[in-house]
Structures are given as structure tokens and as C-alpha cells.
C-alpha positions in Angstrom: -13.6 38.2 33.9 -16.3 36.2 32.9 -15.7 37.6 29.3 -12.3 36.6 28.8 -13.0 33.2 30.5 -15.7 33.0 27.6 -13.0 34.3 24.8 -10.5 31.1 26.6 -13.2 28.8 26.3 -14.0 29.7 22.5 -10.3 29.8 22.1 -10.0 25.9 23.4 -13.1 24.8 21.3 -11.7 26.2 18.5 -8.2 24.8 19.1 -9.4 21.2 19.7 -11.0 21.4 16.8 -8.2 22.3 14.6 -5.8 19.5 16.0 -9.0 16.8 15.6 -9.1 17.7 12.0 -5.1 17.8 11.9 -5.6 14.4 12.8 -8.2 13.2 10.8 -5.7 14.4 8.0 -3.4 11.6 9.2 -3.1 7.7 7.7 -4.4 6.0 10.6 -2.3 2.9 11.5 -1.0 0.9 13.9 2.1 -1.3 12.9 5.6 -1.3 15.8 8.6 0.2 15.5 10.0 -3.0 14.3 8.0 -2.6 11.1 9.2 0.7 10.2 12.8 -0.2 10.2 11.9 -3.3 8.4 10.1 -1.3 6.0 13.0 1.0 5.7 16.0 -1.3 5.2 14.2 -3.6 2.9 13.5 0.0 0.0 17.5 0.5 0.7 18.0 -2.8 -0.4 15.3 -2.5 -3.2 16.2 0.5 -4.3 20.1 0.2 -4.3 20.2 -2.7 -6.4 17.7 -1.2 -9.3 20.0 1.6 -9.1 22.7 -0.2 -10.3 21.2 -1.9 -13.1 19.9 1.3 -14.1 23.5 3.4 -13.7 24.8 0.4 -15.7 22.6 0.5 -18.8 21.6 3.9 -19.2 24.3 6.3 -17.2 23.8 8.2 -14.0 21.2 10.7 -15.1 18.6 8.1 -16.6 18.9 6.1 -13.7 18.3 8.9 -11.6 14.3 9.1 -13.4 14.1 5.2 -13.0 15.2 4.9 -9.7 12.7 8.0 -8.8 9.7 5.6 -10.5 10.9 2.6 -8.9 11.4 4.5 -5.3 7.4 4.8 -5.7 7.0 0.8 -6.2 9.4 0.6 -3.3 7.6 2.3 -0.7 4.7 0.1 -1.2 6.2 -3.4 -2.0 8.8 -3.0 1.5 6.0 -0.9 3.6 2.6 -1.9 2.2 3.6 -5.4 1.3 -0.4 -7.0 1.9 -1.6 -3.9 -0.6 -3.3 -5.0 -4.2 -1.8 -2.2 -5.3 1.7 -3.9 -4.1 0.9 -7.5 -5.5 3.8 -8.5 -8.2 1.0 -8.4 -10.6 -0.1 -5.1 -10.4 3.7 -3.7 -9.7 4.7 -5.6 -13.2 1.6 -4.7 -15.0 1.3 -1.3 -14.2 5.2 -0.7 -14.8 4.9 -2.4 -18.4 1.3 -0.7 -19.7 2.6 2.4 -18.3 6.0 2.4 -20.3 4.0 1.6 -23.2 1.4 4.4 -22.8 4.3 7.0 -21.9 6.5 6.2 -25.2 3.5 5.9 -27.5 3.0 9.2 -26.1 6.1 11.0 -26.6 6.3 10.0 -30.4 2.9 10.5 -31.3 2.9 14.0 -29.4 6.7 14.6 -28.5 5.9 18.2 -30.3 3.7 19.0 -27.3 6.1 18.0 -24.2 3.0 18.9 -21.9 0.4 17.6 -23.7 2.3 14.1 -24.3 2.8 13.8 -20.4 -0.5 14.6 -19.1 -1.8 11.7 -22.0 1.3 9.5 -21.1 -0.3 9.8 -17.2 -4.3 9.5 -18.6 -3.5 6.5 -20.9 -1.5 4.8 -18.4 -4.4 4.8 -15.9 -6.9 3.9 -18.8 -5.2 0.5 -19.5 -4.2 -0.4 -16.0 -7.7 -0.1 -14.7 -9.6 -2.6 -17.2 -5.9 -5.0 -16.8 -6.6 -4.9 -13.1 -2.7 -3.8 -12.4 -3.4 -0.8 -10.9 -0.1 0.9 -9.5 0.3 4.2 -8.9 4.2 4.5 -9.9 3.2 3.4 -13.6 2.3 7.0 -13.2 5.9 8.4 -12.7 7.5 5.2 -15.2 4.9 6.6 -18.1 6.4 10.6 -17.4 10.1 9.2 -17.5 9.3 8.2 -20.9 8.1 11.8 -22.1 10.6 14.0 -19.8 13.4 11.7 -19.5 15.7 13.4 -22.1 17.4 12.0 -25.1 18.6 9.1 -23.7 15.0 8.1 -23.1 13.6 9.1 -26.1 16.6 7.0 -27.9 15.6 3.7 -26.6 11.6 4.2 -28.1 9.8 0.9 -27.2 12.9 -0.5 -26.0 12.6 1.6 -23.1 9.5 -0.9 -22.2 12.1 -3.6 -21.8 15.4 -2.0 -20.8 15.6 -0.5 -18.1 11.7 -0.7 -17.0 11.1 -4.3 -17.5 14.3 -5.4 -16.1 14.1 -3.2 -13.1 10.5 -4.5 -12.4 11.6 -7.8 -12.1 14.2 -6.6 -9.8 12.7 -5.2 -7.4 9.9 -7.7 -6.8 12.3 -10.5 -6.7 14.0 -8.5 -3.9 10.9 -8.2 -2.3 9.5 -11.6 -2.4 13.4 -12.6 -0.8 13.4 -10.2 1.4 9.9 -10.3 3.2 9.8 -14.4 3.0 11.5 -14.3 6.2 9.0 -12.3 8.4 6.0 -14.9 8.9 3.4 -11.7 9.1 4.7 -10.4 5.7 2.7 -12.7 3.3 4.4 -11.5 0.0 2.9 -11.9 -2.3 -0.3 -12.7 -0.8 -1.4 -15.7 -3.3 1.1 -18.0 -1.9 -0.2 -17.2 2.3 -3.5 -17.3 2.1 -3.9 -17.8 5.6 -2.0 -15.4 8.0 -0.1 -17.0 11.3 -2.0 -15.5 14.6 -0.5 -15.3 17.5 -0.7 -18.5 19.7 -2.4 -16.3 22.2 -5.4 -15.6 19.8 -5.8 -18.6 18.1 -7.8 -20.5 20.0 -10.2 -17.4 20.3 -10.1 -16.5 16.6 -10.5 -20.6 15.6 -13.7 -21.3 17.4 -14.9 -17.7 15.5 -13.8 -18.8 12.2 -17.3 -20.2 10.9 -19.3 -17.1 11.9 -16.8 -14.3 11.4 -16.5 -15.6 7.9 -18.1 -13.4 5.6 -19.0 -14.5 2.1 -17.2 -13.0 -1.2 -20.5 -12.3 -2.4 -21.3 -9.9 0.3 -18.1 -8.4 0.7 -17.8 -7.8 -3.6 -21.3 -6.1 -3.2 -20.6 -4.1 -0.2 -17.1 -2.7 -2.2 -19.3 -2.4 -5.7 -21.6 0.0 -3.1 -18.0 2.1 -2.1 -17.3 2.6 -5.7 -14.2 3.5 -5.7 -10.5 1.8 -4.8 -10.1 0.2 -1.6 -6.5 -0.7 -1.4 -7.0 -3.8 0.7 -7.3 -7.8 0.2 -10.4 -10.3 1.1 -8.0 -12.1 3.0 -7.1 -9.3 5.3 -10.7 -7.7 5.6 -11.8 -11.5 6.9 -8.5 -11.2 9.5 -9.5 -7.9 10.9 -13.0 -8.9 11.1 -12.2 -12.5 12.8 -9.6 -10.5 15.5 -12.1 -8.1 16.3 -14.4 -10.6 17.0 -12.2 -12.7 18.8 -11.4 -9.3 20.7 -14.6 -8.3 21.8 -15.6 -11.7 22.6 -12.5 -11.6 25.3 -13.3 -8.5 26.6 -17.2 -9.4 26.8 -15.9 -12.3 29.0 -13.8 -10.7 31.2 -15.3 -7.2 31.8 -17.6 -9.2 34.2 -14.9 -10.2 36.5 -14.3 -6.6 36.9 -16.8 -5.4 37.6 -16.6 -3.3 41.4 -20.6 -4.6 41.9 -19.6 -8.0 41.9 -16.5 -7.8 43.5 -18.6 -6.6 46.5 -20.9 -9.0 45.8 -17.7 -11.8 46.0 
């Protein structure tokens, strides 16, 4: 008996284990239901209309690649909207350099399908790092130029133009429209500098603001010590440090008031 309680109990450990690291595998967010279907309606519309352009200029099989580049952008301009890696500059950089990099690729190396894609993929990441555009779906835009077929190939440099460029601006003017509405989507983040709280917060986050402000200086040194990409804004690390604060603050002066000992005590 007490073995096979010992085997269960091993058993459990081990289980709990497995599911905590299951877990641990997992983004970690928090964002409503509301915001997925947002998030969701707003690539349809993204998507659908780069589609188009792309069925119109180049056919149905080209603009299946381009769509399948720009279905990367999508995700993070209608889902990640407050991303760097989502800001129009980095979705337009990273689109152009990596066009660039994939058909300078194919014609110096075209002879060499597989070494012209992995150098389409490795140039496109050397230019966009230095160019501070960083976007991961210049990654699939610089393989369309190497694997996309004939038709690709046909257009050489102006592939860079039509249908990538156009396509680029398409979908970030889509994006700008379409997330304008929601007051909490500030896209792109340059123009809302300051995000609308909640009128339940403000007052707790407001009288926070000077001390919860952390300088650039700091926060640049404490990334530079992470070195590596943190896909996140200043603005947005100061918010999440300011509603913490604000948070903690409120529970600090209310957890009192709970307490059983001075109930009794009351």
C-alpha cells in the first residue's frame, strides 16, 4: 500500500511538473475576448484587400507568396499593434530591404536555389538590424523573391516596388484606419504617446506619475544589459510600471481594512 501510494505521489510530482513547463512554453498574456476578435477581423480586412492588389498585378499564384508574407505583417500590425516590430517604420523598412536582399540574391546566386534563399534570409536580417526596421516577415518577402517562380523572377528589382511596395503601403494604411477607432490601440505609437487609463485608475496612477517614471537612461542601459530584442516600447514599459504601482499602492491601502484582527478589534 504504502508503495503504490509512493509510486502515485511520484506519478503527481512528475505530472505537475510536466504541465508547469507546458505552461511555461506558452506566451503569457492577458488581453479580453474583445481583443481577439478585434485582432481577427481587422487581418481579414488587411489581408483581403492586399490580396486583391496582388491577384490584380501578378495572377493568383504570385499573390498567393505575397499574401503569405503579408499574412506575417498582419498578424502583428492587427494583434501586436503597440510592438516595434509592428511600427509602420519597421513594417515598411523591413518589407523594402528585404525585397532588395531576396532579388539581389536570386540573380547573383539563382544557380544555387538553396544557397540564394538562405543568403536572401541572412542579408535581409543584416540590413534591417543596423536600419532599425526589424520585421520578421521581411524574412518570408526576401524568400518570395528567390522561390516565387518565373513570375517573380521576371519583375527583378521591380519586384521591390510592385507588388511589395505597394502592398506595404496597403496594409499599414488599413491598420492605421482601422485601429484609430479603439482609444487603447495607439497605432502607430508616435502619434499616442500617452495611453487613455481608465477613469478608475487615473487618479491613482496621476499622483504616481513623478516617481514611477523611470528615466531613458536607465531603462536603455538596463535593455543594452538583456542584449538581445525586446519587442516592447518605452512608452508601454513606463504604463506597466506606473499601473503596477498604482496597483499595489491600492491594495497596500485596503488590505488593512481586511484584515479579521482589526475587524475584531472594530
Amino acid at each position: 500500500m504504502k508503495i503504490d501510494d509512493r509510486f502515485s505521489e511520484r506519478a503527481a510530482r512528475k505530472w505537475g511538473g510536466l504541465m508547469r513547463g507546458w505552461s511555461a512554453l506558452k506566451i503569457a498574456y492577458t488581453v479580453s475576448e474583445r481583443e481577439h476578435w478585434i485582432s481577427a477581423v481587422g487581418g481579414m480586412l488587411g489581408i483581403l484587400i492586399v490580396f486583391w492588389v496582388s491577384n490584380f498585378l501578378l495572377g493568383t499564384h504570385a499573390a498567393v507568396l505575397i499574401a503569405t508574407s503579408m499574412g506575417s505583417s498582419a498578424v502583428l500590425l492587427f494583434a501586436a499593434p503597440h510592438g516595434a516590430m509592428s511600427q509602420p517604420w519597421s513594417v515598411f523598412g523591413g518589407h523594402m530591404v528585404s525585397a532588395l536582399a531576396g532579388v539581389a540574391s536570386q540573380q547573383w546566386l539563382g544557380y544555387e536555389p538553396i544557397l540564394a534563399a538562405s543568403m536572401a534570409v541572412a542579408l535581409s536580417i543584416a540590413l534591417m538590424y543596423p536600419l532599425r526596421c526589424l520585421h520578421p516577415p521581411g524574412g518570408a518577402t526576401a524568400l518570395t523573391a528567390v522561390v516565387g517562380g518565373e513570375t517573380v523572377h521576371a519583375l527583378g528589382y521591380g519586384f521591390v516596388v510592385m507588388p511589395v511596395l505597394i502592398n506595404t503601403v496597403i496594409i499599414l494604411i488599413v491598420a492605421v484606419a482601422y485601429n484609430y477607432p479603439f482609444s487603447w490601440r495607439r497605432y502607430p505609437q508616435v502619434w499616442w504617446r500617452m495611453a487613455v487609463m481608465s477613469e478608475s485608475l487615473t487618479e491613482d496612477v496621476d499622483h504616481t506619475d513623478e516617481k514611477c517614471m523611470i528615466p531613458h537612461s536607465d531603462l536603455v542601459y538596463a535593455l543594452s544589459q538583456i542584449d538581445t530584442f525586446i519587442d516592447i516600447s518605452e512608452e508601454d514599459l513606463q504604463k506597466i510600471y506606473a499601473l503596477a504601482l498604482g496597483h499595489h499602492e491600492l491594495v497596500a491601502e485596503t488590505e488593512p481594512l481586511l484584515d479579521p484582527a482589526l475587524e475584531a478589534v472594530g
